[in-house]
Coordinates of C-alpha atoms in Angstrom, one line a residue:
Chain A
M250 CA 81.6 -10.1 95.0
I251 CA 82.0 -6.4 95.3
A252 CA 84.8 -4.8 93.3
L253 CA 87.6 -3.3 95.4
P254 CA 87.8 0.5 95.3
R255 CA 90.8 1.7 93.3
T256 CA 93.1 4.1 95.0
N257 CA 96.8 4.9 95.2
S258 CA 96.9 6.9 98.4
T259 CA 98.6 5.1 101.2
V260 CA 95.6 5.7 103.5
G261 CA 93.4 4.2 100.8
R262 CA 95.5 1.0 100.8
V263 CA 94.8 0.5 104.5
F264 CA 91.1 1.1 103.8
E265 CA 91.3 -1.5 101.0
H266 CA 92.6 -4.1 103.4
R267 CA 89.6 -3.6 105.8
F268 CA 87.3 -3.8 102.8
L269 CA 88.9 -7.1 101.7
Q270 CA 88.4 -8.5 105.1
Y271 CA 84.8 -7.3 105.3
R272 CA 83.9 -9.0 102.0
R273 CA 83.9 -12.3 103.8
T274 CA 81.2 -11.3 106.3
F275 CA 79.2 -8.6 104.6
R276 CA 76.1 -10.9 103.8
A277 CA 75.5 -11.6 107.5
S278 CA 76.2 -8.0 108.5
I279 CA 73.9 -6.5 105.9
F280 CA 71.0 -8.7 107.1
S281 CA 71.5 -7.5 110.7
S282 CA 71.8 -3.8 109.5
F283 CA 68.3 -4.0 108.2
L284 CA 66.7 -6.3 110.8
S285 CA 68.0 -4.7 114.0
P286 CA 66.6 -1.2 113.4
A287 CA 63.3 -2.6 112.2
L288 CA 62.9 -4.7 115.4
F289 CA 63.9 -1.9 117.7
L290 CA 61.5 0.6 116.1
T291 CA 58.7 -2.0 116.2
A292 CA 59.2 -2.9 119.8
M293 CA 60.1 0.4 121.4
G294 CA 58.6 2.9 119.0
V295 CA 55.3 1.2 117.9
G296 CA 54.8 -1.2 120.8
L297 CA 56.0 0.7 123.9
G298 CA 55.1 4.0 122.2
S299 CA 51.4 3.2 122.2
Y300 CA 51.5 3.3 126.0
V301 CA 53.0 6.8 126.0
S302 CA 50.1 9.1 126.9
S303 CA 49.1 12.1 124.9
S304 CA 50.0 14.3 127.8
A305 CA 53.6 13.1 127.6
V306 CA 53.6 13.7 123.9
S307 CA 53.6 17.4 124.5
S308 CA 56.9 17.3 126.4
L309 CA 58.3 15.3 123.4
G310 CA 57.6 18.4 121.2
G311 CA 54.2 17.3 120.0
V312 CA 55.3 14.3 118.0
S313 CA 54.6 10.6 118.4
Y314 CA 57.0 8.6 120.6
L315 CA 58.1 6.7 117.5
A316 CA 59.1 9.9 115.7
F317 CA 60.9 11.1 118.9
L318 CA 62.7 7.8 119.5
A319 CA 63.8 6.8 115.9
P320 CA 66.5 9.5 115.3
G321 CA 67.8 9.0 118.9
L322 CA 68.2 5.3 118.2
L323 CA 70.0 6.1 114.9
A324 CA 72.6 8.2 116.7
A325 CA 72.9 5.5 119.5
T326 CA 73.4 2.7 117.0
A327 CA 76.1 4.7 115.2
M328 CA 77.8 5.1 118.6
Q329 CA 77.6 1.3 119.4
S330 CA 78.8 0.2 116.0
A331 CA 81.6 2.7 116.0
S332 CA 82.8 1.7 119.5
F333 CA 82.9 -2.0 118.5
E334 CA 84.8 -1.3 115.3
A335 CA 87.3 0.9 117.2
T336 CA 88.2 -1.7 119.9
F337 CA 88.8 -5.3 118.8
P338 CA 89.9 -4.7 115.2
I339 CA 92.4 -2.0 116.3
M340 CA 93.9 -4.0 119.1
G341 CA 93.8 -7.2 117.1
G342 CA 95.8 -5.7 114.2
L343 CA 98.5 -4.7 116.7
V344 CA 98.5 -7.7 119.0
W345 CA 96.6 -10.7 117.6
N346 CA 97.5 -11.1 114.0
K347 CA 99.9 -8.1 114.0
I348 CA 98.8 -7.1 110.5
F349 CA 99.5 -3.4 111.3
H350 CA 103.1 -4.4 111.9
A351 CA 103.1 -6.1 108.5
M352 CA 101.8 -3.0 106.9
Y353 CA 104.4 -0.8 108.6
A354 CA 107.1 -2.9 107.0
T355 CA 106.0 -1.5 103.7
P356 CA 105.8 2.2 102.6
I357 CA 102.6 2.5 104.8
S358 CA 103.1 4.7 107.8
P359 CA 101.5 4.5 111.3
R360 CA 99.5 7.6 110.3
D361 CA 98.2 5.9 107.2
I362 CA 97.1 2.9 109.4
A363 CA 95.3 5.2 111.9
L364 CA 93.5 7.3 109.2
G365 CA 92.8 4.3 107.0
N366 CA 91.0 2.6 109.8
L367 CA 89.0 5.7 110.7
A368 CA 88.1 6.1 107.1
W369 CA 86.9 2.5 107.1
I370 CA 84.8 3.0 110.2
A371 CA 83.3 6.1 108.6
A372 CA 82.3 4.1 105.5
R373 CA 80.7 1.3 107.7
L374 CA 78.8 4.0 109.7
T375 CA 77.6 5.6 106.5
F376 CA 76.1 2.3 105.3
I377 CA 74.6 1.5 108.7
A378 CA 73.1 5.0 109.1
A379 CA 71.7 5.0 105.6
V380 CA 69.9 1.7 106.2
F381 CA 68.6 2.9 109.5
T382 CA 67.4 6.2 108.0
L383 CA 65.6 4.3 105.2
I384 CA 63.8 2.2 107.8
I385 CA 62.8 5.4 109.7
V386 CA 61.3 6.8 106.6
L387 CA 59.5 3.5 105.8
F388 CA 58.0 3.5 109.4
G389 CA 56.7 7.0 108.6
A390 CA 58.7 8.3 111.5
A391 CA 60.5 11.2 109.7
A392 CA 58.7 14.5 109.7
S393 CA 61.1 16.4 107.4
P394 CA 63.1 15.8 104.3
L395 CA 66.1 17.0 106.2
V396 CA 66.2 13.5 107.7
V397 CA 68.6 12.7 104.8
L398 CA 71.2 14.9 106.7
A399 CA 70.7 12.7 109.8
I400 CA 73.0 10.2 107.9
P401 CA 76.1 12.4 108.1
A402 CA 75.1 13.6 111.6
A403 CA 75.0 9.9 112.7
V404 CA 78.4 9.2 111.1
L405 CA 80.0 12.2 112.9
T406 CA 78.4 10.9 116.2
G407 CA 80.0 7.5 115.6
L408 CA 83.4 9.0 114.8
A409 CA 83.3 11.1 117.9
F410 CA 83.4 7.8 119.8
A411 CA 85.5 5.8 117.4
A412 CA 88.5 8.1 117.3
P413 CA 89.2 8.4 121.0
I414 CA 88.3 4.8 121.7
A415 CA 90.6 3.6 118.9
A416 CA 93.4 5.8 120.5
F417 CA 92.8 3.9 123.7
A418 CA 92.6 0.5 122.0
A419 CA 96.0 1.1 120.4
T420 CA 97.6 1.2 123.8
Q421 CA 96.1 -2.1 125.0
R422 CA 97.6 -5.6 124.9
T423 CA 94.5 -7.5 126.0
P424 CA 90.8 -6.8 125.4
D425 CA 90.1 -6.9 129.2
R426 CA 89.4 -3.2 129.6
F427 CA 87.1 -3.0 126.6
S428 CA 84.2 -4.4 128.6
N429 CA 84.6 -1.5 131.0
I430 CA 84.2 1.0 128.1
F431 CA 80.9 -0.7 127.1
R432 CA 79.7 -1.3 130.7
F433 CA 80.5 2.2 132.2
G434 CA 80.5 4.3 129.0
I435 CA 78.5 3.1 126.1
T436 CA 75.6 1.5 127.8
P437 CA 74.8 4.4 130.3
L438 CA 75.1 6.9 127.5
F439 CA 72.8 4.8 125.4
L440 CA 70.2 5.0 128.2
F441 CA 70.7 8.5 129.5
S442 CA 71.7 10.8 126.6
G443 CA 68.2 11.7 125.4
T444 CA 67.7 8.7 123.2
F445 CA 64.6 7.3 125.0
F446 CA 63.3 10.4 126.9
P447 CA 64.1 14.1 126.8
L448 CA 67.1 15.2 128.9
T449 CA 64.8 17.5 130.9
S450 CA 63.4 14.4 132.6
L451 CA 66.8 13.9 134.3
P452 CA 67.7 15.6 137.7
A453 CA 68.9 19.1 137.0
F454 CA 72.5 18.4 138.3
L455 CA 72.9 15.6 135.7
Q456 CA 71.9 17.7 132.7
P457 CA 75.1 19.7 132.3
L458 CA 77.0 16.3 132.3
A459 CA 75.3 15.3 129.2
W460 CA 76.9 18.2 127.4
L461 CA 80.3 16.5 127.9
T462 CA 79.2 13.4 126.0
P463 CA 79.2 13.2 122.2
L464 CA 76.0 11.1 122.1
Y465 CA 73.9 14.0 123.5
H466 CA 75.1 16.3 120.7
G467 CA 74.6 13.6 118.2
V468 CA 71.0 12.8 119.3
A469 CA 70.2 16.6 119.3
L470 CA 71.3 16.8 115.7
T471 CA 69.7 13.7 114.3
R472 CA 66.4 14.5 116.1
G473 CA 66.4 18.1 114.9
L474 CA 67.0 17.0 111.4
S475 CA 64.5 14.1 111.4
L476 CA 61.7 16.3 113.0
G477 CA 62.7 19.4 111.0
T478 CA 62.9 21.4 114.3
I479 CA 66.6 22.3 113.5
V480 CA 65.5 25.2 111.4
N481 CA 64.0 26.9 114.6
D482 CA 67.4 27.1 116.2
P483 CA 70.3 26.8 113.7
A484 CA 72.8 28.4 116.1
F485 CA 72.3 25.6 118.6
A486 CA 72.7 23.0 115.9
L487 CA 76.0 24.6 115.0
V488 CA 77.2 24.2 118.6
H489 CA 76.3 20.5 118.5
L490 CA 78.1 20.1 115.3
V491 CA 81.2 21.8 116.6
A492 CA 81.2 19.7 119.7
L493 CA 81.2 16.5 117.6
L494 CA 84.0 17.8 115.4
A495 CA 86.0 18.7 118.5
F496 CA 85.7 15.1 119.8
I497 CA 86.7 13.7 116.4
A498 CA 89.7 16.1 116.1
A499 CA 91.0 15.4 119.6
G500 CA 90.5 11.6 119.2
T501 CA 92.2 11.5 115.9
W502 CA 95.2 13.4 117.2
A503 CA 95.4 11.0 120.1
L504 CA 95.1 8.0 117.8
L505 CA 98.0 9.3 115.6
V506 CA 100.1 9.5 118.7
T507 CA 99.3 6.1 120.3
M508 CA 99.4 4.2 116.9
E509 CA 102.8 5.6 116.1
R510 CA 104.2 5.0 119.5
R511 CA 102.9 1.4 119.5
L512 CA 104.2 0.4 116.1
V513 CA 107.6 2.0 116.5
R514 CA 108.1 0.2 119.9
G515 CA 107.4 -3.1 118.1
Chain B
M249 CA 118.8 9.6 95.7
P250 CA 120.8 7.2 93.6
E251 CA 123.5 5.5 95.6
H252 CA 126.9 4.8 94.3
P253 CA 127.3 1.3 92.9
S254 CA 130.3 0.6 95.0
E255 CA 128.7 2.0 98.2
P256 CA 127.6 -0.7 100.7
L257 CA 123.9 -1.5 100.7
I258 CA 123.9 -1.1 104.5
H259 CA 126.4 1.1 106.3
A260 CA 126.4 1.3 110.1
R261 CA 128.8 3.1 112.4
E262 CA 128.5 3.3 116.2
L263 CA 124.9 2.2 115.7
T264 CA 123.1 2.3 119.0
K265 CA 119.5 1.5 120.2
R266 CA 118.4 2.3 123.7
F267 CA 115.0 1.7 125.4
G268 CA 115.0 4.0 128.4
T269 CA 118.1 3.0 130.4
F270 CA 118.5 -0.3 128.7
T271 CA 120.9 -0.5 125.8
A272 CA 119.8 -3.1 123.2
V273 CA 122.5 -2.3 120.6
D274 CA 125.7 -0.8 121.8
S275 CA 127.7 1.1 119.2
I276 CA 128.1 -1.5 116.5
D277 CA 129.9 -1.1 113.1
F278 CA 129.2 -3.1 110.0
D279 CA 128.8 -2.9 106.2
V280 CA 126.8 -5.2 104.0
A281 CA 127.7 -5.3 100.3
R282 CA 125.2 -5.7 97.5
G283 CA 124.5 -9.3 96.7
E284 CA 126.1 -10.5 99.9
S285 CA 124.4 -12.7 102.4
F286 CA 125.1 -11.5 105.8
G287 CA 124.2 -12.9 109.2
F288 CA 123.8 -11.7 112.8
L289 CA 124.5 -14.7 115.0
G290 CA 123.9 -14.6 118.7
P291 CA 121.7 -15.8 121.6
N292 CA 118.3 -14.3 122.4
G293 CA 118.6 -10.8 123.7
A294 CA 121.9 -10.1 122.0
G295 CA 120.3 -7.2 120.0
K296 CA 119.8 -8.9 116.7
T297 CA 116.1 -8.0 116.3
S298 CA 116.6 -4.4 117.4
T299 CA 119.3 -4.1 114.7
M300 CA 117.0 -5.6 112.1
R301 CA 114.2 -3.2 113.0
M302 CA 116.5 -0.2 112.6
I303 CA 117.7 -1.5 109.2
G304 CA 114.0 -2.1 108.2
S305 CA 113.4 1.6 109.1
V306 CA 110.6 1.0 111.6
S307 CA 112.6 1.7 114.7
P308 CA 114.5 5.0 115.0
I309 CA 118.2 4.8 115.9
S310 CA 119.3 6.3 119.3
A311 CA 122.8 7.2 118.2
G312 CA 125.4 6.7 115.5
T313 CA 125.0 6.5 111.7
L314 CA 122.9 4.2 109.6
R315 CA 122.4 4.3 105.8
V316 CA 120.3 1.8 103.9
M317 CA 120.8 1.9 100.1
G318 CA 122.4 5.3 100.6
M319 CA 119.3 6.7 102.4
D320 CA 118.8 7.8 106.0
P321 CA 116.0 5.8 107.7
A322 CA 115.1 8.8 109.8
T323 CA 114.0 10.9 106.9
E324 CA 113.4 8.4 104.1
G325 CA 112.0 5.4 105.9
S326 CA 109.1 5.0 103.6
R327 CA 111.3 5.0 100.5
I328 CA 113.6 2.5 102.1
R329 CA 110.8 0.2 103.1
A330 CA 109.5 0.3 99.5
R331 CA 112.7 -1.5 98.4
V332 CA 113.1 -3.9 101.3
G333 CA 111.4 -7.2 102.0
V334 CA 110.8 -8.2 105.7
V335 CA 110.3 -11.7 107.2
P336 CA 109.6 -11.0 110.8
Q337 CA 110.3 -13.4 113.7
Q338 CA 106.6 -14.1 114.2
D339 CA 104.3 -14.5 111.3
T340 CA 102.1 -11.5 110.7
L341 CA 99.8 -13.1 108.1
D342 CA 96.1 -12.2 107.9
N343 CA 94.3 -15.3 109.0
E344 CA 90.9 -14.0 107.8
L345 CA 92.2 -13.9 104.2
T346 CA 93.2 -16.7 101.8
V347 CA 96.8 -17.5 100.9
R348 CA 96.6 -15.6 97.6
E349 CA 94.7 -12.7 99.1
N350 CA 97.5 -12.3 101.6
L351 CA 100.0 -11.8 98.7
V352 CA 97.7 -9.5 96.7
I353 CA 96.8 -7.1 99.6
Y354 CA 100.5 -6.9 100.5
G355 CA 101.3 -5.9 96.9
R356 CA 98.7 -3.2 97.3
Y357 CA 100.5 -1.8 100.3
F358 CA 103.4 -1.1 97.9
G359 CA 101.0 0.6 95.5
L360 CA 101.6 -2.0 92.8
A361 CA 99.0 -2.3 90.0
R362 CA 96.6 -5.1 90.3
A363 CA 97.5 -6.9 87.1
E364 CA 101.2 -6.8 88.0
I365 CA 100.4 -8.1 91.5
G366 CA 98.5 -11.0 90.0
R367 CA 101.4 -12.0 87.8
R368 CA 103.9 -11.9 90.7
A369 CA 101.5 -13.6 93.1
D370 CA 101.3 -16.6 90.7
E371 CA 105.0 -16.8 90.4
L372 CA 105.6 -16.5 94.1
L373 CA 103.0 -19.1 95.0
E374 CA 104.9 -21.4 92.7
F375 CA 108.2 -20.4 94.3
A376 CA 106.9 -21.1 97.8
Q377 CA 105.3 -24.3 96.6
L378 CA 101.8 -23.1 97.7
T379 CA 100.0 -23.0 94.3
E380 CA 97.7 -25.7 95.4
R381 CA 96.8 -23.9 98.6
A382 CA 96.2 -20.5 96.9
G383 CA 92.5 -20.4 97.7
D384 CA 92.7 -21.8 101.2
Q385 CA 92.6 -20.0 104.5
V386 CA 95.9 -19.3 106.1
E387 CA 95.0 -20.6 109.6
P388 CA 95.2 -24.3 109.0
L389 CA 98.5 -24.2 107.1
S390 CA 101.5 -25.9 108.7
G391 CA 104.3 -23.8 110.3
G392 CA 106.6 -24.4 107.4
M393 CA 103.9 -23.3 104.9
K394 CA 103.1 -20.1 106.8
R395 CA 106.8 -19.3 106.8
R396 CA 107.1 -19.9 103.1
L397 CA 104.0 -17.7 102.6
T398 CA 105.6 -15.0 104.7
I399 CA 108.8 -15.2 102.6
A400 CA 106.7 -15.1 99.3
R401 CA 104.9 -12.1 100.7
S402 CA 108.1 -10.3 101.5
L403 CA 109.2 -10.7 97.8
I404 CA 106.0 -9.2 96.2
N405 CA 107.8 -5.8 95.8
E406 CA 110.9 -7.5 94.2
P407 CA 113.1 -6.2 97.0
E408 CA 116.8 -5.6 96.6
L409 CA 117.3 -6.4 100.3
L410 CA 115.6 -9.1 102.2
L411 CA 115.6 -9.0 106.0
L412 CA 115.0 -12.3 107.7
D413 CA 114.6 -12.4 111.5
E414 CA 115.1 -16.0 112.8
P415 CA 113.6 -17.4 109.5
T416 CA 113.5 -21.1 110.6
T417 CA 113.0 -21.0 114.3
G418 CA 110.4 -23.5 115.4
L419 CA 110.4 -25.5 112.2
D420 CA 111.1 -29.2 111.9
P421 CA 114.3 -30.2 110.0
Q422 CA 112.6 -31.0 106.8
A423 CA 110.8 -27.7 106.6
R424 CA 114.0 -25.9 107.5
H425 CA 115.9 -27.5 104.6
L426 CA 113.1 -26.6 102.2
L427 CA 113.3 -23.0 103.4
W428 CA 117.1 -22.9 103.1
D429 CA 116.8 -24.2 99.5
R430 CA 114.4 -21.3 98.7
L431 CA 116.7 -18.7 100.3
Y432 CA 119.7 -20.1 98.5
R433 CA 117.9 -19.6 95.2
L434 CA 117.1 -16.0 96.1
K435 CA 120.8 -15.5 96.9
Q436 CA 121.7 -16.9 93.5
R437 CA 119.4 -14.4 91.9
G438 CA 121.4 -11.6 93.5
V439 CA 119.0 -10.6 96.3
T440 CA 121.0 -9.3 99.3
L441 CA 120.0 -11.4 102.4
V442 CA 120.5 -10.2 105.9
L443 CA 119.4 -12.7 108.5
T444 CA 119.5 -13.3 112.2
T445 CA 119.8 -16.7 113.7
H446 CA 120.9 -18.6 116.7
Y447 CA 121.4 -21.8 114.7
M448 CA 125.0 -22.5 113.7
D449 CA 124.1 -24.7 110.8
E450 CA 121.8 -22.0 109.4
A451 CA 124.6 -19.4 109.5
E452 CA 127.0 -21.8 108.0
Q453 CA 124.6 -22.8 105.2
L454 CA 123.4 -19.3 104.3
C455 CA 125.9 -16.6 105.2
D456 CA 128.9 -15.4 103.2
R457 CA 129.9 -13.3 106.2
L458 CA 128.5 -12.8 109.7
V459 CA 129.0 -11.0 112.9
V460 CA 128.7 -12.7 116.2
M461 CA 126.7 -10.6 118.7
D462 CA 126.7 -10.9 122.4
K463 CA 125.2 -8.5 125.0
A464 CA 124.4 -5.7 122.5
R465 CA 127.9 -5.7 120.9
I466 CA 129.7 -7.3 118.0
V467 CA 132.4 -9.6 119.3
A468 CA 133.7 -11.1 116.0
E469 CA 133.2 -10.7 112.3
G470 CA 134.2 -12.9 109.3
S471 CA 133.1 -15.7 107.0
P472 CA 132.0 -18.8 108.9
R473 CA 135.3 -20.5 107.8
E474 CA 137.5 -17.6 108.8
L475 CA 135.8 -17.4 112.2
I476 CA 136.4 -21.1 112.8
E477 CA 140.0 -20.8 111.8
R478 CA 140.6 -17.8 113.9
Y479 CA 138.8 -18.8 117.1
S480 CA 138.8 -22.6 117.0
T481 CA 140.8 -25.6 115.9
R482 CA 140.2 -27.8 112.9
E483 CA 138.6 -30.6 114.9
V484 CA 137.0 -31.1 118.3
A485 CA 136.9 -34.3 120.4
E486 CA 133.7 -34.4 122.6
L487 CA 134.1 -36.7 125.6
R488 CA 131.4 -37.8 127.9
F489 CA 132.4 -39.2 131.3
G490 CA 130.3 -40.8 134.0
P491 CA 129.2 -38.3 136.7
D492 CA 131.7 -39.6 139.3
V493 CA 134.7 -39.5 136.9
A494 CA 133.9 -36.0 135.7
E495 CA 134.3 -34.7 139.2
G496 CA 138.0 -35.7 139.4
L497 CA 139.1 -34.7 135.9
D498 CA 140.7 -31.4 137.0
G499 CA 144.1 -31.1 135.4
R500 CA 144.2 -34.6 134.1
L501 CA 143.5 -33.5 130.5
E502 CA 146.1 -30.7 130.4
G503 CA 148.4 -30.6 127.4
I504 CA 146.4 -33.1 125.4
A505 CA 144.8 -30.4 123.2
Q506 CA 145.3 -26.8 122.4
R507 CA 142.3 -25.9 124.5
V508 CA 140.0 -27.8 126.9
E509 CA 136.4 -26.7 127.7
H510 CA 134.5 -28.3 130.6
L511 CA 130.8 -28.1 129.9
P512 CA 128.2 -29.4 132.4
D513 CA 127.5 -32.6 130.3
R514 CA 130.8 -33.1 128.4
V515 CA 134.4 -32.1 127.9
L516 CA 135.6 -30.5 124.6
L517 CA 139.1 -31.0 123.4
Y518 CA 140.1 -28.5 120.7
A519 CA 142.8 -30.0 118.5
D520 CA 143.7 -30.0 114.8
D521 CA 143.8 -33.8 115.1
G522 CA 140.8 -34.9 117.1
E523 CA 141.5 -38.6 116.9
A524 CA 145.0 -38.2 118.3
A525 CA 143.7 -36.1 121.2
A526 CA 141.1 -38.8 121.9
S527 CA 143.7 -41.6 122.0
A528 CA 145.9 -39.5 124.2
V529 CA 143.1 -39.5 126.7
H530 CA 142.9 -43.3 126.7
Q531 CA 146.7 -43.4 127.1
R532 CA 146.4 -41.5 130.3
G533 CA 144.1 -44.2 131.6
L534 CA 140.9 -42.2 131.4
K535 CA 137.8 -44.0 130.1
P536 CA 135.2 -41.7 128.6
E537 CA 131.8 -43.2 128.1
T538 CA 131.5 -41.8 124.6
V539 CA 134.0 -40.1 122.2
L540 CA 132.9 -38.1 119.2
V541 CA 135.4 -36.4 116.9
R542 CA 133.9 -33.7 114.7
R543 CA 134.9 -30.6 112.8
S544 CA 134.8 -27.3 114.5
S545 CA 131.6 -25.2 114.0
L546 CA 130.4 -21.7 114.8
E547 CA 129.1 -23.1 118.1
D548 CA 132.7 -23.5 119.1
V549 CA 133.5 -20.0 118.0
F550 CA 130.7 -18.7 120.1
L551 CA 131.8 -20.7 123.1
R552 CA 135.3 -19.4 122.8
L553 CA 134.2 -15.8 122.4
T554 CA 131.7 -15.6 125.2
G555 CA 132.4 -18.6 127.4
R556 CA 128.7 -19.7 126.9
S557 CA 126.7 -21.9 124.7
L558 CA 124.6 -20.3 122.1
I559 CA 121.3 -22.0 123.0
E560 CA 120.9 -21.9 126.7

């Protein structure tokens, strides 16, 4: 058993609830947090990477395919975990077991419920990203000690998805539309946001589109930090960071609105 | 803001709730005194739940005045909710947690210290007769047990006011009686109970005073006994006729009772002496298949006030 964090803020009490729920399943989830990145890096990075020719390596910035891929997968994993945490648990608390309604009958406000859940998702992402980063280092795929900062960069990437998706989830009465988010949003982004190959391999007209997606900015940051190339162009890194923060801010604002509207309507 | 001791615990004037063009609660007035047990009686859709949600400070009022413990829900909702216990119509328990964890985390929502919550949780498990199920998951519990857990949970903050929305709907008679017994104990401890129900017997058992709601308005107010005296007779004779006889009854029962109600399946004779009314029916040569003489209930009050049965 892990001790519960002590807090007296109303947001913290919502966090505490998610933590209490998580204690029941954390063993299984910790196992997969380690296993899944190790399997991915072995298969895609080491296995598939051995077929990537040395001529291609130059367009990857002169690093091995494994070193190129690993930080991209880190950001993409954060996106996927965050998107899952922002859909079913949010709608479930409003529709299935209605525990958010139960919370709202106490001094907890809709705002606390929204922020407490985002805080919980941030904590989950921190753990997932830290484990993933540790595996990257163990695979020898990190070129710079700055890779440590890839952890917060991945967390921000995840939140840039979690906040707007949670805002949407709070408006839903069934999970029917969630599969569309994954099918038409998360999966294409996973494949085409620079995770597996540089964006310059895409047709020119598609490249500006990538700028509109949080994953592209997230991958640029985690890769720049893991490879250490970020120091060559800090201004560009700042743009990516601001883009992620903008997604988080807009999504959080939307979540505050939809959560309040939903709980007040009953 | 300390309220005046003589001030009503809940004070509502011209209280109104609208959803778009639909008016769920239409300008109702009521006061609930401290320690009282007060009921909203009415059919589904009468506006009871909307009223309860406004009192519980989770749904803003559309017009009128509402004060709960002297505070305005619009500006002090969180402080009101800190002192109120809520038993919603549908259980909102966390099925992923155990019985005891449900109580503990709910105490945390109120910011109570862990040691204090532990003490109260043990007491409440005892009160709800769930001590033996403390470590079990919530999901497999019976409907009555879940309801008792919801009530126990609503008491974790030692509320001065307990709001119960249809507390026993869907429970079997035995489970209902057990629940009533628990609620009666709370009432004796001085907790103010406000409940909604569409069960007459529940209102008669639990409420010192009640309002009858119909179509978003309050149509009558009083103690169960006052309402029966005012709107009904002491007794009722319920007659059932065969289908062919029932057709030709028009006018043949006039004058036998103070009031005659023709329902689809039976005829009700309202009279202070039900037996006398029933024998008068026989004297007129009518042969009902069954005769039941009973005391008037709130069901009769509702029928009189609205022309409809309460459970349709």
